[in-house]
CSV table of C-alpha atoms in Angstrom, one decimal:
chain,number,residue,atom,x,y,z
A,22,UNK,CA,-0.2,0.1,-0.2
A,23,UNK,CA,2.7,2.3,0.9
A,24,UNK,CA,4.8,1.7,-2.2
A,25,UNK,CA,1.4,2.3,-4.2
A,26,UNK,CA,1.0,5.8,-2.7
A,27,UNK,CA,5.0,6.6,-3.5
A,28,UNK,CA,4.4,5.9,-6.7
A,29,UNK,CA,1.5,8.0,-7.2
A,30,UNK,CA,2.8,10.7,-5.6
A,31,UNK,CA,5.7,10.5,-7.9
A,32,UNK,CA,3.6,10.6,-11.0
A,33,UNK,CA,2.2,13.9,-9.4
A,34,UNK,CA,5.4,15.3,-9.0
A,35,UNK,CA,6.5,14.4,-12.7
A,36,UNK,CA,3.6,16.1,-14.3
A,37,UNK,CA,4.2,18.9,-12.0
A,38,UNK,CA,7.7,19.7,-13.8
A,39,UNK,CA,6.2,19.0,-17.0
A,40,UNK,CA,3.5,21.7,-16.9
A,41,UNK,CA,5.9,24.1,-15.1
A,42,UNK,CA,8.4,23.6,-17.8
A,43,UNK,CA,5.6,23.8,-20.1
A,44,UNK,CA,4.3,27.0,-18.7
A,45,UNK,CA,7.9,28.1,-18.4
A,46,UNK,CA,8.9,27.8,-21.7
A,47,UNK,CA,5.5,29.8,-23.0
A,48,UNK,CA,6.2,32.5,-20.9
A,49,UNK,CA,9.6,32.8,-22.4
A,50,UNK,CA,8.2,33.1,-25.7
A,51,UNK,CA,6.5,35.9,-24.6
A,52,UNK,CA,3.0,33.8,-24.5
A,53,UNK,CA,0.7,35.2,-21.6
A,54,UNK,CA,-0.3,32.8,-18.8
A,55,UNK,CA,-4.6,31.7,-18.4
A,56,UNK,CA,-5.8,34.7,-16.7
A,57,UNK,CA,-7.3,34.6,-13.3
A,58,UNK,CA,-10.6,34.7,-12.5
A,59,UNK,CA,-12.0,38.3,-13.0
A,60,UNK,CA,-8.5,39.4,-14.8
A,61,UNK,CA,-8.8,40.9,-18.2
A,62,UNK,CA,-6.5,39.1,-20.5
A,63,UNK,CA,-4.0,41.4,-22.4
A,64,UNK,CA,-2.4,41.0,-26.0
A,65,UNK,CA,0.9,42.2,-26.0
A,66,UNK,CA,0.1,44.8,-29.7
A,67,UNK,CA,-3.0,45.7,-31.2
A,68,UNK,CA,-3.4,44.3,-34.8
A,69,UNK,CA,-2.5,47.5,-37.1
A,70,UNK,CA,-5.0,49.7,-38.4
A,71,UNK,CA,-5.6,49.5,-42.1
A,72,UNK,CA,-4.1,52.2,-43.9
A,73,UNK,CA,-6.8,54.5,-45.7
A,74,UNK,CA,-6.4,57.3,-48.3
A,75,UNK,CA,-8.8,60.5,-47.8
A,76,UNK,CA,-9.6,62.0,-50.7
A,77,UNK,CA,-10.8,66.0,-50.1
A,78,UNK,CA,-12.3,68.3,-52.7
A,79,UNK,CA,-11.9,72.0,-52.4
A,80,UNK,CA,-12.3,74.7,-54.9
A,81,UNK,CA,-9.7,77.7,-55.9
A,82,UNK,CA,-8.2,79.0,-58.6
A,83,UNK,CA,-4.7,78.6,-57.7
A,84,UNK,CA,-2.8,76.4,-54.9
A,85,UNK,CA,-2.0,79.0,-52.4
A,86,UNK,CA,-5.0,77.9,-49.9
A,87,UNK,CA,-4.4,73.8,-50.8
A,88,UNK,CA,-0.8,74.3,-49.4
A,89,UNK,CA,-1.4,75.9,-46.4
A,90,UNK,CA,-4.4,73.2,-45.9
A,91,UNK,CA,-2.1,70.3,-46.5
A,92,UNK,CA,0.3,72.4,-43.7
A,93,UNK,CA,-2.2,72.2,-41.4
A,94,UNK,CA,-3.8,68.8,-41.8
A,95,UNK,CA,-0.4,67.0,-41.0
A,96,UNK,CA,-1.2,67.2,-37.2
A,97,UNK,CA,-4.6,65.1,-38.2
A,98,UNK,CA,-2.5,62.4,-39.7
A,99,UNK,CA,0.3,63.1,-37.0
A,100,UNK,CA,-2.5,61.6,-34.3
A,101,UNK,CA,-3.9,59.0,-37.2
A,102,UNK,CA,-1.0,57.4,-38.8
A,103,UNK,CA,-2.5,54.9,-40.7
A,104,UNK,CA,-4.9,57.9,-42.4
A,105,UNK,CA,-2.8,59.4,-45.9
A,106,UNK,CA,-5.3,62.7,-46.7
A,107,UNK,CA,-5.4,64.1,-50.4
A,108,UNK,CA,-6.7,67.2,-51.3
A,109,UNK,CA,-8.4,68.4,-55.1
A,110,UNK,CA,-8.3,71.5,-56.2
A,111,UNK,CA,-10.5,72.4,-59.1
A,112,UNK,CA,-11.7,75.9,-60.1
A,113,UNK,CA,-14.8,77.4,-58.7
A,114,UNK,CA,-16.5,77.6,-62.0
A,115,UNK,CA,-16.0,74.2,-62.7
A,116,UNK,CA,-16.7,72.3,-59.4
A,117,UNK,CA,-20.1,71.6,-59.3
A,118,UNK,CA,-19.7,69.8,-62.5
A,119,UNK,CA,-16.9,68.3,-62.0
A,120,UNK,CA,-18.0,66.8,-58.7
A,121,UNK,CA,-21.2,65.3,-60.4
A,122,UNK,CA,-19.2,63.7,-62.8
A,123,UNK,CA,-17.1,61.9,-59.9
A,124,UNK,CA,-20.1,61.0,-58.4
A,125,UNK,CA,-21.6,59.3,-61.4
A,126,UNK,CA,-18.7,57.6,-61.9
A,127,UNK,CA,-18.0,56.6,-58.4
A,128,UNK,CA,-14.8,58.3,-57.9
A,129,UNK,CA,-15.7,61.2,-55.8
A,130,UNK,CA,-13.2,62.6,-53.0
A,131,UNK,CA,-14.7,61.1,-49.2
A,132,UNK,CA,-15.0,64.6,-48.2
A,133,UNK,CA,-16.1,68.0,-50.2
A,134,UNK,CA,-16.2,71.5,-50.1
A,135,UNK,CA,-19.9,72.7,-50.7
A,136,UNK,CA,-21.4,76.0,-51.1
A,137,UNK,CA,-24.9,77.1,-50.3
A,138,UNK,CA,-25.7,77.1,-53.9
A,139,UNK,CA,-24.3,73.7,-54.7
A,140,UNK,CA,-25.9,71.3,-51.3
A,141,UNK,CA,-29.6,71.0,-52.6
A,142,UNK,CA,-28.4,69.1,-55.6
A,143,UNK,CA,-26.7,66.9,-53.7
A,144,UNK,CA,-29.4,66.5,-51.1
A,145,UNK,CA,-32.0,65.9,-52.9
A,146,UNK,CA,-30.0,63.5,-54.9
A,147,UNK,CA,-29.1,61.8,-51.9
A,148,UNK,CA,-25.3,62.0,-52.5
A,149,UNK,CA,-24.3,63.5,-49.1
A,150,UNK,CA,-24.1,61.4,-45.9
A,151,UNK,CA,-26.3,62.5,-42.6
A,152,UNK,CA,-23.8,63.5,-39.7
A,153,UNK,CA,-26.3,64.5,-37.3
A,154,UNK,CA,-24.3,62.2,-34.6
A,155,UNK,CA,-21.4,65.1,-34.5
A,156,UNK,CA,-24.4,67.5,-32.8
A,157,UNK,CA,-23.7,65.0,-29.5
A,158,UNK,CA,-20.1,65.2,-29.4
A,159,UNK,CA,-19.2,67.5,-26.5
A,160,UNK,CA,-15.7,67.7,-27.4
A,161,UNK,CA,-16.7,69.1,-30.9
A,162,UNK,CA,-19.0,71.7,-28.9
A,163,UNK,CA,-21.7,72.0,-32.2
A,164,UNK,CA,-23.7,74.4,-30.8
A,165,UNK,CA,-20.4,76.9,-30.7
A,166,UNK,CA,-21.2,77.6,-34.8
A,167,UNK,CA,-23.4,80.3,-35.6
A,168,UNK,CA,-27.2,79.1,-35.9
A,169,UNK,CA,-28.0,80.8,-39.0
A,170,UNK,CA,-24.9,78.8,-41.1
A,171,UNK,CA,-27.0,75.4,-41.2
A,172,UNK,CA,-29.8,77.0,-43.2
A,173,UNK,CA,-28.8,74.9,-46.4
A,174,UNK,CA,-27.4,72.3,-44.4
A,175,UNK,CA,-30.0,70.6,-42.6
A,176,UNK,CA,-33.5,68.8,-44.1
A,177,UNK,CA,-35.8,66.8,-42.5
A,178,UNK,CA,-34.0,66.8,-39.4
A,179,UNK,CA,-30.7,65.6,-41.1
A,180,UNK,CA,-27.5,67.5,-41.0
A,181,UNK,CA,-25.8,67.2,-44.2
A,182,UNK,CA,-22.7,69.3,-43.3
A,183,UNK,CA,-20.4,71.7,-41.2
A,184,UNK,CA,-19.5,75.2,-42.4
A,185,UNK,CA,-15.9,77.1,-41.9
A,186,UNK,CA,-17.1,80.0,-43.2
A,187,UNK,CA,-19.8,82.0,-43.3
A,188,UNK,CA,-18.9,85.9,-43.8
A,189,UNK,CA,-21.0,88.7,-45.5
A,190,UNK,CA,-19.8,90.1,-48.7
A,191,UNK,CA,-17.6,93.3,-48.2
A,192,UNK,CA,-16.2,96.1,-50.0
A,193,UNK,CA,-12.6,96.5,-50.2
A,194,UNK,CA,-11.4,100.2,-50.6
A,195,UNK,CA,-8.5,102.1,-51.8
A,196,UNK,CA,-7.8,104.7,-49.1
A,197,UNK,CA,-5.3,106.2,-50.7
A,198,UNK,CA,-7.4,107.1,-53.5
A,199,UNK,CA,-10.1,108.6,-50.6
A,200,UNK,CA,-7.3,110.7,-49.3
A,201,UNK,CA,-6.4,112.0,-53.1
A,202,UNK,CA,-10.0,112.9,-53.7
A,203,UNK,CA,-10.3,114.7,-50.2
A,204,UNK,CA,-13.6,111.8,-49.4
A,205,UNK,CA,-14.9,110.6,-46.5
A,206,UNK,CA,-13.8,107.0,-46.5
A,207,UNK,CA,-16.8,104.3,-46.6
A,208,UNK,CA,-16.0,103.2,-43.3
A,209,UNK,CA,-16.0,106.9,-42.2
A,210,UNK,CA,-19.7,107.3,-43.9
A,211,UNK,CA,-20.4,104.3,-42.1
A,212,UNK,CA,-19.8,105.3,-38.7
A,213,UNK,CA,-21.8,108.3,-39.3
A,214,UNK,CA,-25.0,106.6,-40.3
A,215,UNK,CA,-24.5,107.8,-43.6
A,216,UNK,CA,-23.2,104.5,-45.7
A,217,UNK,CA,-26.1,104.6,-48.7
A,218,UNK,CA,-25.9,103.8,-52.1
A,219,UNK,CA,-26.2,107.2,-53.1
A,220,UNK,CA,-23.2,108.1,-51.1
A,221,UNK,CA,-21.5,105.2,-53.0
A,222,UNK,CA,-22.5,106.4,-56.5
A,223,UNK,CA,-21.3,109.4,-55.5
A,224,UNK,CA,-18.0,108.8,-54.6
A,225,UNK,CA,-17.5,106.5,-57.5
A,226,UNK,CA,-17.7,109.2,-59.4
A,227,UNK,CA,-15.2,111.7,-57.7
A,228,UNK,CA,-12.8,109.4,-58.2
A,229,UNK,CA,-13.1,107.6,-61.6
A,230,UNK,CA,-11.2,108.6,-64.5
A,231,UNK,CA,-12.2,106.1,-67.3
A,232,UNK,CA,-9.3,107.9,-69.5
A,233,UNK,CA,-6.3,106.8,-66.9
A,234,UNK,CA,-8.1,103.6,-66.1
A,235,UNK,CA,-9.4,104.2,-63.4
A,236,UNK,CA,-13.0,103.1,-61.8
A,237,UNK,CA,-14.7,104.3,-58.7
A,238,UNK,CA,-16.3,100.9,-57.9
A,239,UNK,CA,-16.3,97.3,-59.3
A,240,UNK,CA,-18.9,94.7,-58.1
A,241,UNK,CA,-17.3,91.8,-60.0
A,242,UNK,CA,-15.7,89.8,-57.8
A,243,UNK,CA,-12.4,87.7,-57.8
A,244,UNK,CA,-14.5,84.9,-58.9
A,245,UNK,CA,-14.8,86.6,-62.7
A,246,UNK,CA,-17.8,87.9,-64.7
A,247,UNK,CA,-19.8,84.8,-64.7
A,248,UNK,CA,-20.4,85.0,-61.0
A,249,UNK,CA,-23.2,87.2,-61.3
A,250,UNK,CA,-24.5,86.1,-58.0
A,251,UNK,CA,-21.6,87.0,-56.1
A,252,UNK,CA,-21.7,90.7,-58.0
A,253,UNK,CA,-25.4,91.5,-57.3
A,254,UNK,CA,-27.1,89.7,-54.9
A,255,UNK,CA,-26.5,92.5,-52.2
A,256,UNK,CA,-27.5,95.3,-54.7
A,257,UNK,CA,-30.8,93.4,-55.8
A,258,UNK,CA,-31.6,92.9,-51.6
A,259,UNK,CA,-30.8,96.4,-51.0
A,260,UNK,CA,-33.2,97.8,-54.0
A,261,UNK,CA,-36.1,95.3,-52.5
A,262,UNK,CA,-35.7,93.1,-55.1
A,263,UNK,CA,-35.0,89.2,-55.2
A,264,UNK,CA,-34.4,86.6,-57.9
A,265,UNK,CA,-36.4,83.6,-56.1
A,266,UNK,CA,-39.3,83.1,-53.4
A,267,UNK,CA,-37.9,81.7,-50.0
A,268,UNK,CA,-39.2,78.0,-51.2
A,269,UNK,CA,-37.2,78.3,-54.5
A,270,UNK,CA,-40.1,77.7,-56.4
A,271,UNK,CA,-40.8,81.1,-58.2
A,272,UNK,CA,-38.5,83.6,-60.1
A,273,UNK,CA,-38.9,87.2,-58.8
A,274,UNK,CA,-36.7,89.3,-60.2
A,275,UNK,CA,-38.8,90.5,-63.0
A,276,UNK,CA,-40.2,93.7,-61.1
A,277,UNK,CA,-40.1,97.3,-60.6
A,278,UNK,CA,-37.5,96.8,-58.0
A,279,UNK,CA,-35.5,94.2,-60.2
A,280,UNK,CA,-35.2,96.7,-63.1
A,281,UNK,CA,-33.8,99.7,-60.7
A,282,UNK,CA,-31.1,97.2,-59.7
A,283,UNK,CA,-30.1,96.0,-63.0
A,284,UNK,CA,-30.4,99.9,-64.5
A,285,UNK,CA,-28.2,101.1,-61.9
A,286,UNK,CA,-26.0,98.7,-62.6
A,287,UNK,CA,-26.2,99.2,-66.4
A,288,UNK,CA,-25.8,102.9,-65.7
A,289,UNK,CA,-22.6,102.3,-63.5
A,290,UNK,CA,-20.5,100.7,-66.7
A,291,UNK,CA,-21.8,102.4,-69.7
A,292,UNK,CA,-23.5,106.0,-68.4
A,293,UNK,CA,-21.6,106.8,-65.7
A,294,UNK,CA,-18.4,105.2,-66.8
A,295,UNK,CA,-17.5,104.3,-62.9
A,296,UNK,CA,-17.7,100.9,-63.5
A,297,UNK,CA,-15.2,98.7,-65.4
A,298,UNK,CA,-16.8,97.7,-69.0
A,299,UNK,CA,-18.1,93.8,-69.1
A,300,UNK,CA,-15.2,91.6,-69.1
A,301,UNK,CA,-12.1,93.9,-68.6
A,302,UNK,CA,-10.2,92.0,-66.0
A,303,UNK,CA,-8.5,95.3,-64.3
A,304,UNK,CA,-8.1,93.9,-60.5
A,305,UNK,CA,-8.4,95.8,-56.9
A,306,UNK,CA,-4.5,95.1,-56.0
A,307,UNK,CA,-3.1,97.3,-59.4
A,308,UNK,CA,-4.8,100.6,-57.6
A,309,UNK,CA,-7.0,101.8,-60.3
A,310,UNK,CA,-10.3,100.8,-58.4
A,311,UNK,CA,-12.2,102.4,-55.5
A,312,UNK,CA,-14.1,100.1,-54.4
A,313,UNK,CA,-14.6,96.6,-55.1
A,314,UNK,CA,-17.1,94.3,-53.7
A,315,UNK,CA,-15.4,91.0,-52.8
A,316,UNK,CA,-15.3,88.1,-50.3
A,317,UNK,CA,-13.4,88.4,-47.7
A,318,UNK,CA,-10.8,85.4,-48.2
A,319,UNK,CA,-9.3,87.8,-51.0
A,320,UNK,CA,-8.0,89.6,-47.6
A,321,UNK,CA,-4.9,87.3,-48.5
A,322,UNK,CA,-4.5,88.6,-51.6
A,323,UNK,CA,-4.7,92.4,-50.5
A,324,UNK,CA,-2.6,92.0,-47.7
A,325,UNK,CA,0.6,91.7,-50.0
A,326,UNK,CA,-0.5,95.2,-51.5
A,327,UNK,CA,2.5,97.3,-50.8
A,328,UNK,CA,1.5,100.9,-53.0
A,329,UNK,CA,-1.4,102.1,-51.5
A,330,UNK,CA,-3.2,101.8,-48.0
A,331,UNK,CA,-6.8,100.4,-48.1
A,332,UNK,CA,-9.4,98.8,-45.5
A,333,UNK,CA,-12.4,97.3,-45.6
A,334,UNK,CA,-16.6,98.5,-45.3
A,335,UNK,CA,-20.1,97.0,-45.3
A,336,UNK,CA,-21.9,97.0,-48.6
A,337,UNK,CA,-24.0,100.4,-48.7
A,338,UNK,CA,-27.7,100.5,-47.4
A,339,UNK,CA,-30.4,100.8,-50.3
A,340,UNK,CA,-34.0,101.8,-50.9
A,341,UNK,CA,-34.9,98.7,-48.7
A,342,UNK,CA,-32.7,99.5,-45.6
A,343,UNK,CA,-33.9,96.3,-43.9
A,344,UNK,CA,-32.3,94.5,-46.3
A,345,UNK,CA,-30.4,91.3,-45.5
A,346,UNK,CA,-26.4,90.7,-46.4
A,347,UNK,CA,-25.5,87.9,-48.6
A,348,UNK,CA,-23.1,85.5,-47.2
A,349,UNK,CA,-21.0,82.8,-48.5
A,350,UNK,CA,-21.3,79.6,-47.4
A,351,UNK,CA,-18.8,77.3,-47.8
A,352,UNK,CA,-18.9,73.4,-45.6
A,353,UNK,CA,-17.5,70.7,-45.2
A,354,UNK,CA,-19.9,67.8,-46.5
A,355,UNK,CA,-18.8,63.4,-46.5
A,356,UNK,CA,-20.0,62.1,-49.6
A,357,UNK,CA,-22.6,59.3,-49.3
A,358,UNK,CA,-20.8,56.6,-51.8
A,359,UNK,CA,-17.4,56.9,-49.5
A,360,UNK,CA,-15.5,54.0,-48.2
A,361,UNK,CA,-14.3,56.1,-45.1
A,362,UNK,CA,-17.2,57.5,-43.5
A,363,UNK,CA,-16.0,57.4,-40.0
A,364,UNK,CA,-12.4,58.6,-41.1
A,365,UNK,CA,-14.1,61.4,-43.3
A,366,UNK,CA,-16.0,62.4,-40.3
A,367,UNK,CA,-13.0,62.7,-37.8
A,368,UNK,CA,-11.4,65.2,-40.8
A,369,UNK,CA,-14.5,66.8,-40.4
A,370,UNK,CA,-14.8,67.8,-37.3
A,371,UNK,CA,-10.5,68.4,-37.0
A,372,UNK,CA,-11.4,71.3,-40.1
A,373,UNK,CA,-14.0,72.6,-38.5
A,374,UNK,CA,-12.9,72.9,-34.8
A,375,UNK,CA,-12.1,76.2,-33.1
A,376,UNK,CA,-8.4,75.2,-33.4
A,377,UNK,CA,-8.6,75.2,-37.0
A,378,UNK,CA,-11.0,78.1,-37.2
A,379,UNK,CA,-8.8,79.8,-34.8
A,380,UNK,CA,-5.6,79.1,-37.1
A,381,UNK,CA,-7.4,80.0,-40.9
A,382,UNK,CA,-8.9,83.1,-39.6
A,383,UNK,CA,-6.3,85.1,-41.4
A,384,UNK,CA,-8.1,84.0,-44.6
A,385,UNK,CA,-11.5,83.1,-43.6
A,386,UNK,CA,-13.9,84.2,-41.3
A,387,UNK,CA,-14.5,81.7,-38.4
A,388,UNK,CA,-18.2,80.2,-37.9
A,389,UNK,CA,-17.7,79.7,-34.4
A,390,UNK,CA,-18.8,82.5,-32.2
A,391,UNK,CA,-16.0,81.8,-29.5
A,392,UNK,CA,-13.5,82.6,-32.2
A,393,UNK,CA,-15.0,85.6,-33.9
A,394,UNK,CA,-15.6,87.4,-30.4
A,395,UNK,CA,-11.4,86.4,-30.2
A,396,UNK,CA,-8.5,88.6,-31.6
A,397,UNK,CA,-8.2,85.8,-34.1
A,398,UNK,CA,-9.5,88.0,-37.5
A,399,UNK,CA,-6.7,90.8,-36.5
A,400,UNK,CA,-4.1,89.3,-34.6
A,401,UNK,CA,-0.7,90.4,-36.6
A,402,UNK,CA,-1.9,92.4,-39.1
A,403,UNK,CA,-2.8,96.2,-40.0
A,404,UNK,CA,-5.1,95.5,-42.7
A,405,UNK,CA,-7.6,95.5,-42.7
A,406,UNK,CA,-8.1,97.7,-39.1
A,407,UNK,CA,-9.8,96.6,-36.0
A,408,UNK,CA,-12.3,98.8,-37.0
A,409,UNK,CA,-13.4,97.7,-40.8
A,410,UNK,CA,-13.8,94.3,-39.3
A,411,UNK,CA,-15.9,94.8,-36.9
A,412,UNK,CA,-18.6,97.3,-39.4
A,413,UNK,CA,-18.1,94.8,-42.3
A,414,UNK,CA,-18.2,91.4,-41.0
A,415,UNK,CA,-19.0,90.6,-37.0
A,416,UNK,CA,-21.7,93.6,-36.9
A,417,UNK,CA,-23.6,91.8,-39.9
A,418,UNK,CA,-22.9,88.6,-38.3
A,419,UNK,CA,-24.5,89.1,-35.4
A,420,UNK,CA,-27.2,90.8,-37.3
A,421,UNK,CA,-29.6,90.0,-40.5
A,422,UNK,CA,-27.7,87.4,-42.6
A,423,UNK,CA,-28.9,85.7,-45.6
A,424,UNK,CA,-28.0,82.5,-47.6
A,425,UNK,CA,-27.5,82.9,-50.9
A,426,UNK,CA,-30.2,81.4,-53.8
A,427,UNK,CA,-29.7,78.0,-54.1
A,428,UNK,CA,-32.1,75.3,-55.8
A,429,UNK,CA,-31.7,71.8,-57.3
A,430,UNK,CA,-31.2,72.8,-60.9
A,431,UNK,CA,-28.7,75.8,-60.1
A,432,UNK,CA,-26.0,74.7,-62.4
A,433,UNK,CA,-28.7,75.3,-65.5
A,434,UNK,CA,-30.1,78.3,-63.7
A,435,UNK,CA,-26.7,80.1,-63.3
A,436,UNK,CA,-26.0,79.3,-66.8
A,437,UNK,CA,-29.2,80.6,-68.0
A,438,UNK,CA,-29.3,83.5,-66.2
A,439,UNK,CA,-25.6,84.7,-67.0
A,440,UNK,CA,-26.5,84.1,-71.0
A,441,UNK,CA,-29.3,86.3,-70.7
A,442,UNK,CA,-27.3,89.0,-68.5
A,443,UNK,CA,-25.0,89.0,-71.2
A,444,UNK,CA,-27.5,90.8,-73.2
A,445,UNK,CA,-27.3,93.6,-70.9
A,446,UNK,CA,-23.4,93.7,-71.1
A,447,UNK,CA,-23.8,93.7,-75.0
A,448,UNK,CA,-26.6,96.6,-74.6
A,449,UNK,CA,-28.5,94.3,-77.0
A,450,UNK,CA,-31.3,94.4,-74.3
A,451,UNK,CA,-32.4,97.1,-71.7
A,452,UNK,CA,-32.9,95.8,-68.4
A,453,UNK,CA,-36.9,95.4,-68.6
A,454,UNK,CA,-36.3,93.5,-72.2
A,455,UNK,CA,-33.5,91.2,-70.3
A,456,UNK,CA,-35.7,90.6,-67.0
A,457,UNK,CA,-38.6,89.7,-69.2
A,458,UNK,CA,-36.4,87.2,-71.0
A,459,UNK,CA,-35.1,85.8,-67.7
A,460,UNK,CA,-38.4,85.0,-66.4
A,461,UNK,CA,-39.4,83.2,-69.2
A,462,UNK,CA,-36.0,81.1,-69.5
A,463,UNK,CA,-35.8,80.3,-66.1
A,464,UNK,CA,-39.0,79.7,-64.9
A,465,UNK,CA,-38.8,76.4,-66.5
A,466,UNK,CA,-36.0,75.2,-64.7
A,467,UNK,CA,-37.6,76.1,-61.2
A,468,UNK,CA,-40.2,73.1,-61.6
């Protein structure tokens, strides 16, 4: 009996030795032993994340902004080394059509810039992803964004993008030309409560000298003569006219108010000769334009001006003194067909964060209240002045803003309107005749 127990004991000891050696061998190889009750098993390394290439669509006439964005986005890729970001630059005039073609061929970017006039087409076609979840991200602080900027980006309770800028159009004015003529500047007139279209026209007449190629005003923005809405929308509203109704179902510009607005535009070009002729490529930075209506992003060009002083002011008031200021919204949206929606949404949040809007305030007007209230817009620059920024940007953004016109058929409407406006530019039609033709040809496109 004793001999039997001894044999059993020896067998147990031998088995324990074998198990111990096996465990020691496994541990030496880096294998974690079985967890104790209640203990979470750990792995040495997480599986590497799959590499992702995010393509971003943006518009522009040169690659200066693209280079700025590429440099800034390196902070994002440093924190997310499995993600690479590639920006695709397309001229603004071609952007919407190019993006439409890319969507149809399933080659569209993952994240895209959207302007207010483009948004309806892509929402109606269900080509933008619903990103409503972003509103619940406390770290992102969605409610810091200016609420009115989402007018075009929300539909049926869903959110389809976040603006990175939403400023009113402004007037860049040549302070040197105003001083030479002994005139009060637009900003001084604004402070006096006298900045109206009457004063605007009088100043333009005093500055203009067509024989020397000097013109008092230029409504055409950096986007060129084809960008008729950018150029004239504030003037339509100031005179009580409207291009379409609020529901975007009816053409409204063929009215006495619309005719007065276009008569003013025509007279500036042809009768009074205080505005460059259609097709002229004169630029504000050349020093021969008294006042130029522009998107605020033009500030990057203006800050390179060395041969004259300049500042900014708001658009003047017209007969409709309660007219809103037209904004120039641009937003980031995630494309519905993107294969990398979570990563694209993270990049969207990064590019529209408080930090990003503070960083880009030197070229874009931030759409976040906290950044707008800071010194981000003025820090480090002499021009525009703090007074100019307050009058032309901050006051209107805290007041009555209105998005530019938008319609799912905007591309066709835009081309049609420009073709008809060309008849005014070539003096083949009066404003009244032109507006009648415009109503006849645009109305079917709004159905």
